[in-house]
Short mmCIF file of C-alpha atoms in Angstrom, two decimals:
data_model
loop_
_atom_site.label_atom_id
_atom_site.label_comp_id
_atom_site.label_asym_id
_atom_site.label_seq_id
_atom_site.Cartn_x
_atom_site.Cartn_y
_atom_site.Cartn_z
CA UNK A 879 58.37 -6.10 -186.46
CA UNK A 880 60.19 -4.61 -183.44
CA UNK A 881 63.14 -6.44 -181.92
CA UNK A 882 62.63 -8.28 -178.68
CA UNK A 883 63.90 -6.37 -175.68
CA UNK A 884 67.48 -6.94 -174.52
CA UNK A 885 67.39 -6.58 -170.74
CA UNK A 886 70.65 -5.92 -168.94
CA UNK A 887 71.24 -5.63 -165.21
CA UNK A 888 74.06 -6.46 -162.78
CA UNK A 889 74.10 -10.15 -161.90
CA UNK A 890 71.96 -11.26 -164.84
CA UNK A 891 72.34 -14.79 -166.20
CA UNK A 892 71.72 -15.55 -169.89
CA UNK A 893 71.55 -18.56 -172.15
CA UNK A 894 73.09 -17.16 -175.32
CA UNK A 895 72.80 -18.91 -178.69
CA UNK A 896 74.05 -17.85 -182.10
CA UNK A 897 74.17 -19.69 -185.41
CA UNK A 898 76.13 -19.38 -188.58
CA UNK A 899 74.75 -17.28 -191.42
CA UNK A 900 72.46 -19.51 -193.50
CA UNK A 901 73.26 -22.19 -190.89
CA UNK A 902 76.75 -22.54 -192.28
CA UNK A 903 79.70 -23.66 -190.16
CA UNK A 904 81.17 -21.22 -187.66
CA UNK A 905 83.82 -23.76 -186.65
CA UNK A 906 85.62 -25.41 -189.56
CA UNK A 907 88.06 -27.33 -187.35
CA UNK A 908 89.32 -27.66 -183.79
CA UNK A 909 91.68 -24.72 -184.21
CA UNK A 910 88.63 -22.49 -184.74
CA UNK A 911 87.12 -23.86 -181.55
CA UNK A 912 90.33 -23.21 -179.62
CA UNK A 913 90.41 -19.66 -180.96
CA UNK A 914 86.78 -19.07 -179.96
CA UNK A 915 87.48 -20.20 -176.38
CA UNK A 916 90.59 -18.00 -176.26
CA UNK A 917 88.52 -15.01 -177.41
CA UNK A 918 85.84 -15.90 -174.85
CA UNK A 919 88.57 -15.81 -172.20
CA UNK A 920 89.58 -12.34 -173.42
CA UNK A 921 85.94 -11.22 -173.31
CA UNK A 922 85.60 -12.46 -169.72
CA UNK A 923 88.71 -10.50 -168.76
CA UNK A 924 87.24 -7.35 -170.26
CA UNK A 925 83.70 -7.73 -168.91
CA UNK A 926 84.14 -9.80 -165.70
CA UNK A 927 81.70 -12.36 -167.11
CA UNK A 928 81.43 -15.73 -165.39
CA UNK A 929 80.66 -18.70 -167.65
CA UNK A 930 78.52 -21.46 -166.15
CA UNK A 931 78.36 -23.66 -169.26
CA UNK A 932 79.29 -23.69 -172.93
CA UNK A 933 78.97 -26.00 -175.91
CA UNK A 934 80.49 -25.46 -179.36
CA UNK A 935 78.63 -27.28 -182.13
CA UNK A 936 79.48 -27.22 -185.82
CA UNK A 937 77.27 -24.31 -186.88
CA UNK A 938 76.24 -22.73 -183.58
CA UNK A 939 77.28 -22.25 -179.97
CA UNK A 940 75.64 -22.12 -176.55
CA UNK A 941 76.86 -20.05 -173.60
CA UNK A 942 75.41 -19.70 -170.12
CA UNK A 943 76.99 -16.54 -168.77
CA UNK A 944 76.54 -14.38 -165.70
CA UNK A 945 77.22 -10.65 -166.02
CA UNK A 946 78.26 -9.02 -162.71
CA UNK A 947 78.05 -5.72 -164.60
CA UNK A 948 75.19 -4.86 -166.96
CA UNK A 949 77.28 -5.39 -170.09
CA UNK A 950 75.90 -8.29 -172.15
CA UNK A 951 75.48 -6.20 -175.31
CA UNK A 952 78.92 -4.60 -175.21
CA UNK A 953 80.60 -7.91 -174.44
CA UNK A 954 78.75 -9.89 -177.12
CA UNK A 955 79.44 -7.21 -179.71
CA UNK A 956 83.14 -7.52 -178.96
CA UNK A 957 83.14 -11.34 -178.78
CA UNK A 958 81.27 -11.91 -182.04
CA UNK A 959 83.05 -9.11 -183.88
CA UNK A 960 86.53 -10.25 -182.93
CA UNK A 961 85.83 -13.94 -183.61
CA UNK A 962 84.35 -13.09 -187.03
CA UNK A 963 87.35 -10.96 -187.91
CA UNK A 964 89.89 -13.60 -186.88
CA UNK A 965 87.88 -16.40 -188.53
CA UNK A 966 87.76 -14.47 -191.80
CA UNK A 967 91.48 -13.69 -191.68
CA UNK A 968 92.36 -17.31 -190.98
CA UNK A 969 90.15 -18.72 -193.75
CA UNK A 970 90.69 -15.83 -196.22
CA UNK A 971 87.00 -14.91 -196.21
CA UNK A 972 85.03 -11.71 -195.75
CA UNK A 973 81.57 -10.65 -194.66
CA UNK A 974 79.11 -11.93 -192.06
CA UNK A 975 79.71 -15.13 -190.14
CA UNK A 976 76.74 -15.16 -187.77
CA UNK A 977 73.04 -15.14 -188.67
CA UNK A 978 71.91 -11.78 -187.40
CA UNK A 979 71.03 -11.15 -183.79
CA UNK A 980 72.02 -13.68 -181.13
CA UNK A 981 69.35 -15.06 -178.83
CA UNK A 982 69.73 -14.31 -175.13
CA UNK A 983 67.34 -16.09 -172.78
CA UNK A 984 67.26 -14.53 -169.31
CA UNK A 985 67.62 -17.24 -166.64
CA UNK A 986 66.38 -17.12 -163.06
CA UNK A 987 69.46 -17.58 -160.87
CA UNK A 988 67.61 -17.68 -157.55
CA UNK A 989 68.54 -21.31 -156.88
CA UNK A 990 65.15 -22.70 -157.92
CA UNK A 991 66.58 -25.10 -160.49
CA UNK A 992 66.35 -22.99 -163.65
CA UNK A 993 70.13 -22.61 -163.96
CA UNK A 994 70.49 -26.38 -163.60
CA UNK A 995 67.89 -26.92 -166.33
CA UNK A 996 69.58 -24.70 -168.86
CA UNK A 997 73.13 -25.90 -168.09
CA UNK A 998 72.02 -29.52 -168.46
CA UNK A 999 70.41 -28.59 -171.76
CA UNK A 1000 73.68 -27.09 -172.96
CA UNK A 1001 75.86 -29.97 -171.76
CA UNK A 1002 73.57 -32.55 -173.36
CA UNK A 1003 73.57 -30.93 -176.81
CA UNK A 1004 75.93 -33.59 -178.24
CA UNK A 1005 73.46 -36.28 -177.11
CA UNK A 1006 70.51 -34.62 -178.87
CA UNK A 1007 72.65 -34.15 -181.99
CA UNK A 1008 73.57 -37.88 -181.81
CA UNK A 1009 77.28 -37.08 -181.86
CA UNK A 1010 77.99 -39.64 -179.14
CA UNK A 1011 77.44 -43.37 -179.36
CA UNK A 1012 75.45 -44.78 -176.43
CA UNK A 1013 78.52 -46.34 -174.76
CA UNK A 1014 80.68 -43.23 -175.19
CA UNK A 1015 81.10 -41.18 -172.01
CA UNK A 1016 79.64 -37.69 -172.17
CA UNK A 1017 83.03 -36.10 -171.42
CA UNK A 1018 84.50 -37.54 -174.62
CA UNK A 1019 82.84 -34.65 -176.45
CA UNK A 1020 85.72 -32.21 -176.09
CA UNK A 1021 84.03 -28.92 -176.87
CA UNK A 1022 81.70 -28.35 -173.96
CA UNK A 1023 82.31 -27.31 -170.38
CA UNK A 1024 81.00 -30.63 -169.08
CA UNK A 1025 84.44 -32.25 -169.15
CA UNK A 1026 85.89 -29.22 -167.35
CA UNK A 1027 83.45 -29.76 -164.48
CA UNK A 1028 85.01 -33.17 -163.89
CA UNK A 1029 88.52 -31.74 -163.47
CA UNK A 1030 90.05 -30.34 -160.26
CA UNK A 1031 89.61 -26.58 -160.01
CA UNK A 1032 93.30 -25.84 -160.71
CA UNK A 1033 92.96 -27.49 -164.13
CA UNK A 1034 89.94 -25.45 -165.24
CA UNK A 1035 89.92 -22.05 -166.92
CA UNK A 1036 89.52 -19.27 -164.38
CA UNK A 1037 86.48 -17.85 -166.14
CA UNK A 1038 84.43 -21.04 -165.71
CA UNK A 1039 82.33 -20.95 -162.55
CA UNK A 1040 81.07 -24.33 -161.31
CA UNK A 1041 79.80 -23.71 -157.77
CA UNK A 1042 76.32 -22.44 -158.64
CA UNK A 1043 75.44 -25.39 -160.88
CA UNK A 1044 76.84 -27.88 -158.37
CA UNK A 1045 74.80 -26.15 -155.67
CA UNK A 1046 71.58 -26.45 -157.66
CA UNK A 1047 72.28 -30.16 -158.02
CA UNK A 1048 72.66 -30.51 -154.25
CA UNK A 1049 76.42 -31.09 -154.43
CA UNK A 1050 77.93 -29.21 -151.48
CA UNK A 1051 81.62 -29.22 -152.49
CA UNK A 1052 83.76 -29.09 -155.61
CA UNK A 1053 85.62 -32.21 -154.49
CA UNK A 1054 86.48 -35.53 -156.12
CA UNK A 1055 83.36 -37.03 -154.53
CA UNK A 1056 81.25 -34.09 -155.65
CA UNK A 1057 82.51 -34.39 -159.22
CA UNK A 1058 81.71 -38.11 -159.26
CA UNK A 1059 78.19 -37.32 -158.07
CA UNK A 1060 77.88 -34.69 -160.82
CA UNK A 1061 78.97 -37.22 -163.48
CA UNK A 1062 76.49 -39.84 -162.23
CA UNK A 1063 73.68 -37.31 -162.28
CA UNK A 1064 74.51 -36.24 -165.83
CA UNK A 1065 74.72 -39.81 -167.15
CA UNK A 1066 71.30 -40.43 -165.59
CA UNK A 1067 69.98 -37.27 -167.27
CA UNK A 1068 71.52 -38.44 -170.53
CA UNK A 1069 69.33 -41.54 -170.62
CA UNK A 1070 66.24 -39.32 -170.30
CA UNK A 1071 67.35 -36.63 -172.74
CA UNK A 1072 66.02 -37.84 -176.09
CA UNK A 1073 62.52 -38.28 -174.66
CA UNK A 1074 62.37 -34.81 -173.12
CA UNK A 1075 60.49 -31.83 -174.53
CA UNK A 1076 62.66 -28.71 -174.44
CA UNK A 1077 60.07 -26.43 -175.97
CA UNK A 1078 60.13 -24.03 -173.02
CA UNK A 1079 63.84 -23.31 -173.43
CA UNK A 1080 63.52 -22.94 -177.20
CA UNK A 1081 60.43 -20.72 -177.29
CA UNK A 1082 60.38 -18.45 -174.24
CA UNK A 1083 62.28 -15.17 -173.74
CA UNK A 1084 63.06 -15.90 -170.09
CA UNK A 1085 63.36 -19.05 -167.97
CA UNK A 1086 62.22 -18.69 -164.41
CA UNK A 1087 59.38 -18.27 -161.97
CA UNK A 1088 56.38 -16.07 -162.63
CA UNK A 1089 57.76 -13.59 -160.10
CA UNK A 1090 61.04 -13.45 -162.06
CA UNK A 1091 59.16 -12.89 -165.33
CA UNK A 1092 57.09 -10.07 -163.84
CA UNK A 1093 60.23 -8.40 -162.48
CA UNK A 1094 61.80 -8.46 -165.95
CA UNK A 1095 58.64 -7.09 -167.54
CA UNK A 1096 58.59 -4.27 -164.99
CA UNK A 1097 62.22 -3.50 -165.76
CA UNK A 1098 61.48 -3.54 -169.49
CA UNK A 1099 58.72 -0.98 -168.94
CA UNK A 1100 61.33 1.41 -167.53
CA UNK A 1101 63.68 1.15 -170.51
CA UNK A 1102 65.02 4.38 -171.91
CA UNK A 1103 64.90 5.24 -175.61
CA UNK A 1104 64.73 2.98 -178.66
CA UNK A 1105 67.74 0.85 -177.74
CA UNK A 1106 65.70 -1.11 -175.15
CA UNK A 1107 68.04 -0.51 -172.26
CA UNK A 1108 68.72 2.40 -169.96
CA UNK A 1109 71.93 4.27 -169.33
CA UNK A 1110 73.26 1.79 -166.78
CA UNK A 1111 74.92 -0.55 -169.31
CA UNK A 1112 76.72 2.22 -171.19
CA UNK A 1113 77.85 3.84 -167.96
CA UNK A 1114 79.32 0.66 -166.51
CA UNK A 1115 81.69 0.15 -169.44
CA UNK A 1116 82.81 3.77 -169.45
CA UNK A 1117 82.95 3.91 -165.66
CA UNK A 1118 85.28 0.93 -165.53
CA UNK A 1119 87.53 2.51 -168.16
CA UNK A 1120 87.50 5.85 -166.34
CA UNK A 1121 88.33 4.14 -163.06
CA UNK A 1122 91.36 2.52 -164.67
CA UNK A 1123 92.46 5.85 -166.14
CA UNK A 1124 92.13 7.64 -162.81
CA UNK A 1125 93.95 4.88 -160.91
CA UNK A 1126 96.83 4.95 -163.37
CA UNK A 1127 97.04 8.74 -163.30
CA UNK A 1128 97.28 8.54 -159.53
CA UNK A 1129 99.96 5.87 -159.70
CA UNK A 1130 101.96 7.96 -162.18
CA UNK A 1131 101.46 11.14 -160.17
CA UNK A 1132 100.00 12.89 -163.23
CA UNK A 1133 97.36 15.58 -163.25
CA UNK A 1134 94.35 14.94 -165.50
CA UNK A 1135 95.40 17.66 -167.95
CA UNK A 1136 98.81 16.04 -168.48
CA UNK A 1137 97.21 13.50 -170.83
CA UNK A 1138 96.72 16.32 -173.35
CA UNK A 1139 100.14 17.89 -172.87
CA UNK A 1140 102.33 14.78 -172.95
CA UNK A 1141 103.47 13.28 -176.23
CA UNK A 1142 100.83 11.08 -177.83
CA UNK A 1143 103.30 8.17 -177.98
CA UNK A 1144 104.44 8.50 -174.35
CA UNK A 1145 105.36 5.04 -173.02
CA UNK A 1146 103.12 5.43 -169.96
CA UNK A 1147 100.21 6.29 -172.25
CA UNK A 1148 100.91 3.22 -174.35
CA UNK A 1149 100.93 1.02 -171.25
CA UNK A 1150 97.64 2.56 -170.13
CA UNK A 1151 96.14 2.03 -173.59
CA UNK A 1152 97.18 -1.62 -173.43
CA UNK A 1153 95.58 -2.00 -170.00
CA UNK A 1154 92.32 -0.51 -171.28
CA UNK A 1155 92.35 -2.86 -174.26
CA UNK A 1156 92.91 -5.88 -172.02
CA UNK A 1157 90.40 -5.07 -169.29
CA UNK A 1158 87.58 -3.20 -171.04
CA UNK A 1159 85.53 -3.33 -174.23
CA UNK A 1160 86.30 0.29 -175.13
CA UNK A 1161 87.32 0.76 -178.75
CA UNK A 1162 90.69 1.98 -179.94
CA UNK A 1163 88.96 5.16 -181.13
CA UNK A 1164 87.67 5.87 -177.60
CA UNK A 1165 91.07 5.11 -176.08
CA UNK A 1166 92.89 7.34 -178.58
CA UNK A 1167 90.56 10.26 -177.86
CA UNK A 1168 90.51 9.78 -174.07
CA UNK A 1169 94.31 9.53 -173.76
CA UNK A 1170 95.04 12.19 -176.42
CA UNK A 1171 97.02 9.75 -178.55
CA UNK A 1172 95.99 10.81 -182.05
CA UNK A 1173 94.23 8.36 -184.37
CA UNK A 1174 93.12 4.86 -183.42
CA UNK A 1175 95.41 3.43 -186.11
CA UNK A 1176 98.38 5.13 -184.45
CA UNK A 1177 97.39 3.59 -181.11
CA UNK A 1178 96.99 0.21 -182.81
CA UNK A 1179 100.51 0.44 -184.25
CA UNK A 1180 101.96 1.44 -180.88
CA UNK A 1181 100.29 -1.49 -179.14
CA UNK A 1182 101.42 -3.90 -181.82
CA UNK A 1183 105.00 -2.68 -181.49
CA UNK A 1184 104.74 -2.96 -177.71
CA UNK A 1185 103.49 -6.54 -177.95
CA UNK A 1186 106.22 -7.51 -180.38
CA UNK A 1187 108.90 -6.04 -178.13
CA UNK A 1188 107.63 -8.12 -175.22
CA UNK A 1189 106.69 -5.10 -173.09
CA UNK A 1190 102.95 -5.72 -173.23
CA UNK A 1191 102.83 -8.58 -170.75
CA UNK A 1192 102.85 -12.34 -171.18
CA UNK A 1193 100.16 -13.65 -173.47
CA UNK A 1194 98.88 -10.32 -174.75
CA UNK A 1195 98.08 -10.50 -178.44
CA UNK A 1196 99.09 -7.94 -181.05
CA UNK A 1197 96.44 -5.39 -181.93
CA UNK A 1198 96.15 -4.69 -185.63
CA UNK A 1199 92.52 -3.73 -186.11
CA UNK A 1200 89.91 -1.62 -184.38
CA UNK A 1201 87.92 -4.39 -182.67
#
């Protein structure tokens, strides 16, 4: 049976779900959840994703993400691969963590209420799972973005975008009054949640108007090759990396051919490699070849040494594997 198409285009919004292999836990404790959110933050830095909602349950997660670039597949490959690797290292395990292919439901972001529907669905997951007693406030569930919506903007992670959901709820400003209105609306929705039928969200491949669905089907008909997406997604990742390379070459005053003539461990090359790792999803192998730095393991060791010496920038993690 062929895989369902994976449509990617600039500005797309997706409801992404993935479960543990054999429905086993993907979060064993709160430290795992903190690590997942930290890796999600890294992924957003690399891909420019904007997160509208998230919820971390015991054996699965929900994300509502907007992709300004057509890079869902590259970003999810990095996110799931890196989390799996770090989870396995922490718990001294090996092998698969997630149950095959993640589900990505395309969401109509035209302002017609579909984004509101799916974000409410995500934020009310703890209610459906009966993890909250009736008198417990919804924000007491710590591992969803709902509680972040109730905070002032300066206290939220920079990758969480709240304005579109507030707008679809008719809340004009991200103010104290607007946040109170948001909380009242969600508590009202909470009382209705257990009686609601969410079959549409669970069964369909896209959530939106008929016009939106037809546009996606037309785009799917233009896909190139067996991978179900055209060249645009691959080009955007490489184009971003190439732009960074060219900008840094210009800043350094280097000619393009100097990358091949300078020593593979040149400090400027190492800094550029670190920048590419932080801001793109390109692999260490690609970076090593593009910057003429030898093997990817050599680049990994250089970046790890750079991080340990404190030259890699505040907060940058050590790189010790080709993720």
